Structures are given as structure tokens and as C-alpha cells.
């Protein structure tokens, strides 16, 4: 008990010493980078720029790293244009339905359902209502309309442009098209993987024997 008391007293004395300071002499700083960061403060003052502010607007015409412009507008006219004209840039060997299905189940199935019938978990729990099936006659979705919706969002659905890059969006589009075909009672589109499109031929035993002679 006495030892504990001595330790407590010693700690109080040390704390009192470190807390004392003189105006003419700065006190000790622990983790000084937290008080005086090396980096520039976003809204700090700076003599390097004419307006005296650290934060500056990007140069006109600059594009953020990894950003790919999408030239179709986020309007009803843009949606109609994409629906009628926009096609996937992926050829048969580049489409990966397994990857598209994986992304669909992560981002889409919770509302649209695993089969694309509009019966996702949020709909079944009545947290969200009015999600149409992909084979809804009034919508008649296409590759272009699906991509436009993923990029910009539509109605209650928000944009997934930050979650999915361009190639991933087209993989999801291919998967959704097959879900629609399944709901319509049609056979799914089969895509040939790149590895399967390259046919390798091995020389026969007879050919090898002839070359040896």
C-alpha cells in the first residue's frame, strides 16, 4: 500500500513539473507534428499565390487521375440516346459473367434481386418499394440504358460510378442482360473467354517422327 502511495505521489510530481512553463520558454511538446504539421493546410495562407490561399482550383481542362469522361448527358434525352445507341465496348472474349455476377450481387441484388425480378432483400422487407423487374415491358432496358443508369443513377437509385470502374460497369451490364433474357424465357448469351478463343495445336506423333528423319 505504501509503495502504491509513493508511486502516485511520484507521478503527481512529474506531471506538475511537465505542466509548468515559462512564457519566455516554450513547453515540451509530445508528437510535435500534431501541432505543427509539415504539409500545407488546405485553407491556410500562402505567399506563393496571388490570392494568398493555399487551396487552388485545378487548371482549366485538367482531368482527375483515373477519370474517363462520359459524353452522354445526365438528362432524359441523354438516357434515351444511350438506350438507343450505346453498346458495350467489350468483345466476346473480354466479357466475364462470373465477375459481373459477383459485382451484381454486391451492389445490385439487394434491391433488384438475385434473379433481376425486383425482389431484393430491401424490397421483401418493405424498406424499398416499386423496384421493377428487368423484363418489365415499359422499360425495355438495353445495354446503353443499363450503363447510363449505373453511371448516373435513376429515380431512387443513386450513381455507382464511384464504386465501379468503366470495365466493371460493362461486366455488370452483360450479366444484367442475361438476367433479363432468363426472365423472358430466352437462353443466356454465351461468351467465349480469351483463353478459350486461342486454340493451340500440338504436332502429332507421326509429324514429330517425320521431322526427326
PDB file of C-alpha atoms in Angstrom:
ATOM      1  CA  UNK A   1       0.000   0.000   0.000  1.00  0.00           C
ATOM      2  CA  UNK A   2       2.857   2.348   0.884  1.00  0.00           C
ATOM      3  CA  UNK A   3       4.568   1.551  -2.414  1.00  0.00           C
ATOM      4  CA  UNK A   4       1.439   2.397  -4.342  1.00  0.00           C
ATOM      5  CA  UNK A   5       1.145   5.692  -2.466  1.00  0.00           C
ATOM      6  CA  UNK A   6       4.758   6.559  -3.276  1.00  0.00           C
ATOM      7  CA  UNK A   7       4.205   5.793  -6.956  1.00  0.00           C
ATOM      8  CA  UNK A   8       1.133   8.009  -7.070  1.00  0.00           C
ATOM      9  CA  UNK A   9       2.983  10.880  -5.392  1.00  0.00           C
ATOM     10  CA  UNK A  10       5.912  10.483  -7.777  1.00  0.00           C
ATOM     11  CA  UNK A  11       3.596  10.575 -10.777  1.00  0.00           C
ATOM     12  CA  UNK A  12       1.886  13.726  -9.494  1.00  0.00           C
ATOM     13  CA  UNK A  13       5.268  15.408  -9.029  1.00  0.00           C
ATOM     14  CA  UNK A  14       6.350  14.500 -12.564  1.00  0.00           C
ATOM     15  CA  UNK A  15       3.087  15.763 -14.002  1.00  0.00           C
ATOM     16  CA  UNK A  16       3.417  19.037 -12.105  1.00  0.00           C
ATOM     17  CA  UNK A  17       6.944  19.541 -13.465  1.00  0.00           C
ATOM     18  CA  UNK A  18       5.924  18.904 -17.063  1.00  0.00           C
ATOM     19  CA  UNK A  19       2.868  21.147 -16.775  1.00  0.00           C
ATOM     20  CA  UNK A  20       4.817  24.118 -15.504  1.00  0.00           C
ATOM     21  CA  UNK A  21       6.102  26.541 -18.128  1.00  0.00           C
ATOM     22  CA  UNK A  22       7.542  29.990 -18.546  1.00  0.00           C
ATOM     23  CA  UNK A  23       6.268  32.499 -21.073  1.00  0.00           C
ATOM     24  CA  UNK A  24       9.839  33.119 -22.218  1.00  0.00           C
ATOM     25  CA  UNK A  25      10.483  29.432 -22.792  1.00  0.00           C
ATOM     26  CA  UNK A  26       8.202  27.082 -24.741  1.00  0.00           C
ATOM     27  CA  UNK A  27       6.989  23.971 -23.008  1.00  0.00           C
ATOM     28  CA  UNK A  28       7.735  20.408 -24.103  1.00  0.00           C
ATOM     29  CA  UNK A  29       5.667  19.108 -26.978  1.00  0.00           C
ATOM     30  CA  UNK A  30       4.804  15.461 -27.409  1.00  0.00           C
ATOM     31  CA  UNK A  31       4.090  14.452 -31.017  1.00  0.00           C
ATOM     32  CA  UNK A  32       5.015  17.903 -32.375  1.00  0.00           C
ATOM     33  CA  UNK A  33       3.747  17.011 -35.864  1.00  0.00           C
ATOM     34  CA  UNK A  34       0.231  17.194 -34.469  1.00  0.00           C
ATOM     35  CA  UNK A  35       0.814  20.829 -33.513  1.00  0.00           C
ATOM     36  CA  UNK A  36       2.907  21.935 -36.474  1.00  0.00           C
ATOM     37  CA  UNK A  37       2.167  19.682 -39.486  1.00  0.00           C
ATOM     38  CA  UNK A  38       4.691  19.579 -42.295  1.00  0.00           C
ATOM     39  CA  UNK A  39       2.071  19.572 -45.060  1.00  0.00           C
ATOM     40  CA  UNK A  40       0.226  22.657 -46.243  1.00  0.00           C
ATOM     41  CA  UNK A  41      -3.112  23.395 -44.655  1.00  0.00           C
ATOM     42  CA  UNK A  42      -5.880  23.383 -47.285  1.00  0.00           C
ATOM     43  CA  UNK A  43      -7.280  26.756 -46.245  1.00  0.00           C
ATOM     44  CA  UNK A  44      -4.068  28.216 -44.829  1.00  0.00           C
ATOM     45  CA  UNK A  45      -2.411  31.390 -46.015  1.00  0.00           C
ATOM     46  CA  UNK A  46       0.390  31.338 -48.556  1.00  0.00           C
ATOM     47  CA  UNK A  47       2.574  33.913 -50.248  1.00  0.00           C
ATOM     48  CA  UNK A  48       3.107  31.587 -53.207  1.00  0.00           C
ATOM     49  CA  UNK A  49      -0.196  32.536 -54.839  1.00  0.00           C
ATOM     50  CA  UNK A  50      -1.648  35.881 -55.770  1.00  0.00           C
ATOM     51  CA  UNK A  51      -4.799  35.392 -53.698  1.00  0.00           C
ATOM     52  CA  UNK A  52      -2.792  34.303 -50.650  1.00  0.00           C
ATOM     53  CA  UNK A  53      -4.667  30.994 -50.215  1.00  0.00           C
ATOM     54  CA  UNK A  54      -3.168  27.502 -50.210  1.00  0.00           C
ATOM     55  CA  UNK A  55      -6.190  25.788 -51.814  1.00  0.00           C
ATOM     56  CA  UNK A  56      -6.303  26.442 -55.551  1.00  0.00           C
ATOM     57  CA  UNK A  57      -8.684  25.319 -58.271  1.00  0.00           C
ATOM     58  CA  UNK A  58      -7.386  22.699 -60.756  1.00  0.00           C
ATOM     59  CA  UNK A  59      -6.078  24.050 -64.038  1.00  0.00           C
ATOM     60  CA  UNK A  60      -8.792  24.507 -66.663  1.00  0.00           C
ATOM     61  CA  UNK A  61      -9.266  21.355 -68.724  1.00  0.00           C
ATOM     62  CA  UNK A  62      -7.451  19.085 -66.256  1.00  0.00           C
ATOM     63  CA  UNK A  63      -8.817  15.587 -65.648  1.00  0.00           C
ATOM     64  CA  UNK A  64      -8.555  13.712 -62.371  1.00  0.00           C
ATOM     65  CA  UNK A  65      -6.348  10.640 -62.396  1.00  0.00           C
ATOM     66  CA  UNK A  66      -8.292   7.551 -63.439  1.00  0.00           C
ATOM     67  CA  UNK A  67     -11.278   9.592 -64.631  1.00  0.00           C
ATOM     68  CA  UNK A  68     -12.716   8.683 -68.027  1.00  0.00           C
ATOM     69  CA  UNK A  69     -15.126  11.264 -69.490  1.00  0.00           C
ATOM     70  CA  UNK A  70     -18.635  10.090 -70.359  1.00  0.00           C
ATOM     71  CA  UNK A  71     -20.004  12.242 -73.177  1.00  0.00           C
ATOM     72  CA  UNK A  72     -23.677  11.374 -72.659  1.00  0.00           C
ATOM     73  CA  UNK A  73     -25.589  13.890 -70.527  1.00  0.00           C
ATOM     74  CA  UNK A  74     -27.439  13.083 -67.333  1.00  0.00           C
ATOM     75  CA  UNK A  75     -30.808  14.058 -68.809  1.00  0.00           C
ATOM     76  CA  UNK A  76     -33.870  12.260 -70.127  1.00  0.00           C
ATOM     77  CA  UNK A  77     -32.571  12.957 -73.621  1.00  0.00           C
ATOM     78  CA  UNK A  78     -29.183  11.535 -72.673  1.00  0.00           C
ATOM     79  CA  UNK A  79     -30.816   8.416 -71.255  1.00  0.00           C
ATOM     80  CA  UNK A  80     -32.864   7.946 -74.441  1.00  0.00           C
ATOM     81  CA  UNK A  81     -29.749   8.413 -76.573  1.00  0.00           C
ATOM     82  CA  UNK A  82     -27.757   5.869 -74.513  1.00  0.00           C
ATOM     83  CA  UNK A  83     -30.657   3.422 -74.608  1.00  0.00           C
ATOM     84  CA  UNK A  84     -30.826   3.546 -78.399  1.00  0.00           C
ATOM     85  CA  UNK A  85     -27.167   3.886 -79.341  1.00  0.00           C
ATOM     86  CA  UNK A  86     -24.711   2.929 -76.607  1.00  0.00           C
ATOM     87  CA  UNK A  87     -23.189  -0.543 -76.979  1.00  0.00           C
ATOM     88  CA  UNK A  88     -20.663  -2.435 -74.908  1.00  0.00           C
ATOM     89  CA  UNK A  89     -17.026  -1.974 -75.972  1.00  0.00           C
ATOM     90  CA  UNK A  90     -16.183  -5.458 -74.653  1.00  0.00           C
ATOM     91  CA  UNK A  91     -15.888  -8.230 -77.191  1.00  0.00           C
ATOM     92  CA  UNK A  92     -16.935 -11.804 -76.502  1.00  0.00           C
ATOM     93  CA  UNK A  93     -13.537 -12.785 -75.120  1.00  0.00           C
ATOM     94  CA  UNK A  94     -13.468  -9.882 -72.642  1.00  0.00           C
ATOM     95  CA  UNK A  95     -16.843 -10.472 -71.002  1.00  0.00           C
ATOM     96  CA  UNK A  96     -16.548 -12.259 -67.659  1.00  0.00           C
ATOM     97  CA  UNK A  97     -20.018 -13.230 -66.445  1.00  0.00           C
ATOM     98  CA  UNK A  98     -18.634 -14.634 -63.201  1.00  0.00           C
ATOM     99  CA  UNK A  99     -17.073 -11.278 -62.386  1.00  0.00           C
ATOM    100  CA  UNK A 100     -20.183  -9.429 -63.491  1.00  0.00           C
ATOM    101  CA  UNK A 101     -22.322 -11.658 -61.280  1.00  0.00           C
ATOM    102  CA  UNK A 102     -20.030 -11.099 -58.315  1.00  0.00           C
ATOM    103  CA  UNK A 103     -20.278  -7.324 -58.667  1.00  0.00           C
ATOM    104  CA  UNK A 104     -24.035  -7.537 -59.260  1.00  0.00           C
ATOM    105  CA  UNK A 105     -24.547  -9.483 -56.035  1.00  0.00           C
ATOM    106  CA  UNK A 106     -22.513  -6.907 -54.115  1.00  0.00           C
ATOM    107  CA  UNK A 107     -24.121  -3.730 -55.417  1.00  0.00           C
ATOM    108  CA  UNK A 108     -27.400  -4.573 -57.173  1.00  0.00           C
ATOM    109  CA  UNK A 109     -29.062  -7.722 -55.836  1.00  0.00           C
ATOM    110  CA  UNK A 110     -30.072  -6.171 -52.510  1.00  0.00           C
ATOM    111  CA  UNK A 111     -32.700  -4.130 -54.401  1.00  0.00           C
ATOM    112  CA  UNK A 112     -33.116  -5.802 -57.812  1.00  0.00           C
ATOM    113  CA  UNK A 113     -32.978  -9.374 -56.521  1.00  0.00           C
ATOM    114  CA  UNK A 114     -30.637 -12.196 -57.439  1.00  0.00           C
ATOM    115  CA  UNK A 115     -32.787 -13.053 -60.472  1.00  0.00           C
ATOM    116  CA  UNK A 116     -33.414  -9.462 -61.549  1.00  0.00           C
ATOM    117  CA  UNK A 117     -37.096  -9.753 -60.657  1.00  0.00           C
ATOM    118  CA  UNK A 118     -37.102  -6.680 -58.394  1.00  0.00           C
ATOM    119  CA  UNK A 119     -37.429  -8.788 -55.251  1.00  0.00           C
ATOM    120  CA  UNK A 120     -34.243  -7.949 -53.379  1.00  0.00           C
ATOM    121  CA  UNK A 121     -33.983  -8.166 -49.598  1.00  0.00           C
ATOM    122  CA  UNK A 122     -34.831  -4.478 -49.149  1.00  0.00           C
ATOM    123  CA  UNK A 123     -37.981  -4.940 -51.215  1.00  0.00           C
ATOM    124  CA  UNK A 124     -39.010  -8.102 -49.361  1.00  0.00           C
ATOM    125  CA  UNK A 125     -38.598  -6.270 -46.047  1.00  0.00           C
ATOM    126  CA  UNK A 126     -40.636  -3.360 -47.466  1.00  0.00           C
ATOM    127  CA  UNK A 127     -37.751  -0.937 -46.914  1.00  0.00           C
ATOM    128  CA  UNK A 128     -37.963  -0.032 -50.576  1.00  0.00           C
ATOM    129  CA  UNK A 129     -40.920  -0.427 -52.921  1.00  0.00           C
ATOM    130  CA  UNK A 130     -41.513  -0.156 -56.648  1.00  0.00           C
ATOM    131  CA  UNK A 131     -38.345  -1.802 -57.962  1.00  0.00           C
ATOM    132  CA  UNK A 132     -39.313  -3.166 -61.407  1.00  0.00           C
ATOM    133  CA  UNK A 133     -38.148  -6.456 -62.887  1.00  0.00           C
ATOM    134  CA  UNK A 134     -35.652  -6.332 -65.730  1.00  0.00           C
ATOM    135  CA  UNK A 135     -38.191  -7.769 -68.149  1.00  0.00           C
ATOM    136  CA  UNK A 136     -40.684  -5.010 -67.402  1.00  0.00           C
ATOM    137  CA  UNK A 137     -42.257  -4.185 -70.770  1.00  0.00           C
ATOM    138  CA  UNK A 138     -42.494  -0.479 -70.052  1.00  0.00           C
ATOM    139  CA  UNK A 139     -38.757  -0.148 -69.513  1.00  0.00           C
ATOM    140  CA  UNK A 140     -37.342  -2.377 -72.283  1.00  0.00           C
ATOM    141  CA  UNK A 141     -33.813  -1.994 -70.955  1.00  0.00           C
ATOM    142  CA  UNK A 142     -30.782  -2.177 -73.248  1.00  0.00           C
ATOM    143  CA  UNK A 143     -27.030  -2.249 -72.741  1.00  0.00           C
ATOM    144  CA  UNK A 144     -26.922   1.521 -73.098  1.00  0.00           C
ATOM    145  CA  UNK A 145     -29.761   2.251 -70.684  1.00  0.00           C
ATOM    146  CA  UNK A 146     -28.244  -0.052 -68.053  1.00  0.00           C
ATOM    147  CA  UNK A 147     -24.839   1.608 -68.340  1.00  0.00           C
ATOM    148  CA  UNK A 148     -26.349   5.111 -68.198  1.00  0.00           C
ATOM    149  CA  UNK A 149     -28.273   4.173 -65.056  1.00  0.00           C
ATOM    150  CA  UNK A 150     -25.203   2.692 -63.371  1.00  0.00           C
ATOM    151  CA  UNK A 151     -23.156   5.774 -64.236  1.00  0.00           C
ATOM    152  CA  UNK A 152     -25.656   8.470 -63.236  1.00  0.00           C
ATOM    153  CA  UNK A 153     -28.358   6.679 -61.263  1.00  0.00           C
ATOM    154  CA  UNK A 154     -32.083   6.949 -61.967  1.00  0.00           C
ATOM    155  CA  UNK A 155     -35.097   7.719 -59.790  1.00  0.00           C
ATOM    156  CA  UNK A 156     -34.431   6.304 -56.305  1.00  0.00           C
ATOM    157  CA  UNK A 157     -31.231   4.557 -57.441  1.00  0.00           C
ATOM    158  CA  UNK A 158     -28.041   6.528 -56.958  1.00  0.00           C
ATOM    159  CA  UNK A 159     -24.915   6.538 -59.109  1.00  0.00           C
ATOM    160  CA  UNK A 160     -22.414   3.683 -58.796  1.00  0.00           C
ATOM    161  CA  UNK A 161     -19.709   5.439 -60.818  1.00  0.00           C
ATOM    162  CA  UNK A 162     -17.520   5.677 -57.701  1.00  0.00           C
ATOM    163  CA  UNK A 163     -17.948   2.011 -56.820  1.00  0.00           C
ATOM    164  CA  UNK A 164     -17.446   0.509 -60.295  1.00  0.00           C
ATOM    165  CA  UNK A 165     -14.894   1.464 -62.918  1.00  0.00           C
ATOM    166  CA  UNK A 166     -15.827   1.540 -66.600  1.00  0.00           C
ATOM    167  CA  UNK A 167     -14.833  -2.074 -67.327  1.00  0.00           C
ATOM    168  CA  UNK A 168     -16.667  -3.344 -64.232  1.00  0.00           C
ATOM    169  CA  UNK A 169     -19.841  -1.480 -65.227  1.00  0.00           C
ATOM    170  CA  UNK A 170     -19.860  -3.212 -68.614  1.00  0.00           C
ATOM    171  CA  UNK A 171     -19.357  -6.587 -66.906  1.00  0.00           C
ATOM    172  CA  UNK A 172     -22.443  -5.888 -64.800  1.00  0.00           C
ATOM    173  CA  UNK A 173     -24.317  -4.800 -67.932  1.00  0.00           C
ATOM    174  CA  UNK A 174     -23.588  -8.141 -69.615  1.00  0.00           C
ATOM    175  CA  UNK A 175     -24.773 -10.003 -66.521  1.00  0.00           C
ATOM    176  CA  UNK A 176     -28.000  -7.960 -66.291  1.00  0.00           C
ATOM    177  CA  UNK A 177     -28.763  -8.588 -69.961  1.00  0.00           C
ATOM    178  CA  UNK A 178     -28.592 -12.324 -69.308  1.00  0.00           C
ATOM    179  CA  UNK A 179     -30.844 -11.967 -66.262  1.00  0.00           C
ATOM    180  CA  UNK A 180     -33.368 -10.197 -68.480  1.00  0.00           C
ATOM    181  CA  UNK A 181     -33.129 -12.948 -71.083  1.00  0.00           C
ATOM    182  CA  UNK A 182     -33.740 -15.541 -68.389  1.00  0.00           C
ATOM    183  CA  UNK A 183     -36.861 -13.694 -67.208  1.00  0.00           C
ATOM    184  CA  UNK A 184     -38.017 -13.526 -70.839  1.00  0.00           C
ATOM    185  CA  UNK A 185     -37.581 -17.296 -71.168  1.00  0.00           C
ATOM    186  CA  UNK A 186     -34.636 -16.948 -73.548  1.00  0.00           C
ATOM    187  CA  UNK A 187     -31.317 -18.751 -73.487  1.00  0.00           C
ATOM    188  CA  UNK A 188     -28.446 -16.734 -71.996  1.00  0.00           C
ATOM    189  CA  UNK A 189     -25.772 -15.250 -74.233  1.00  0.00           C
ATOM    190  CA  UNK A 190     -22.653 -17.381 -74.019  1.00  0.00           C
ATOM    191  CA  UNK A 191     -19.327 -15.596 -74.082  1.00  0.00           C
ATOM    192  CA  UNK A 192     -16.053 -17.218 -75.032  1.00  0.00           C
ATOM    193  CA  UNK A 193     -13.215 -16.429 -72.661  1.00  0.00           C
ATOM    194  CA  UNK A 194      -9.997 -15.105 -74.131  1.00  0.00           C
ATOM    195  CA  UNK A 195      -8.101 -18.235 -73.091  1.00  0.00           C
ATOM    196  CA  UNK A 196     -10.672 -20.405 -74.889  1.00  0.00           C
ATOM    197  CA  UNK A 197     -10.528 -18.337 -78.073  1.00  0.00           C
ATOM    198  CA  UNK A 198      -6.849 -19.231 -78.587  1.00  0.00           C
ATOM    199  CA  UNK A 199      -6.650 -22.766 -79.949  1.00  0.00           C
ATOM    200  CA  UNK A 200      -3.296 -24.440 -79.618  1.00  0.00           C
ATOM    201  CA  UNK A 201      -2.447 -27.362 -81.886  1.00  0.00           C
ATOM    202  CA  UNK A 202       0.143 -29.911 -80.856  1.00  0.00           C
ATOM    203  CA  UNK A 203       2.042 -31.833 -83.563  1.00  0.00           C
ATOM    204  CA  UNK A 204       1.006 -35.454 -83.938  1.00  0.00           C
ATOM    205  CA  UNK A 205       3.328 -38.358 -83.245  1.00  0.00           C
ATOM    206  CA  UNK A 206       3.654 -39.030 -86.981  1.00  0.00           C
ATOM    207  CA  UNK A 207       4.593 -35.401 -87.699  1.00  0.00           C
ATOM    208  CA  UNK A 208       7.206 -35.432 -84.962  1.00  0.00           C
ATOM    209  CA  UNK A 209       8.632 -38.684 -86.328  1.00  0.00           C
ATOM    210  CA  UNK A 210       8.823 -37.266 -89.868  1.00  0.00           C
ATOM    211  CA  UNK A 211      10.641 -34.141 -88.674  1.00  0.00           C
ATOM    212  CA  UNK A 212      13.164 -36.258 -86.808  1.00  0.00           C
ATOM    213  CA  UNK A 213      14.028 -38.070 -90.058  1.00  0.00           C
TER     214      UNK A 213
END
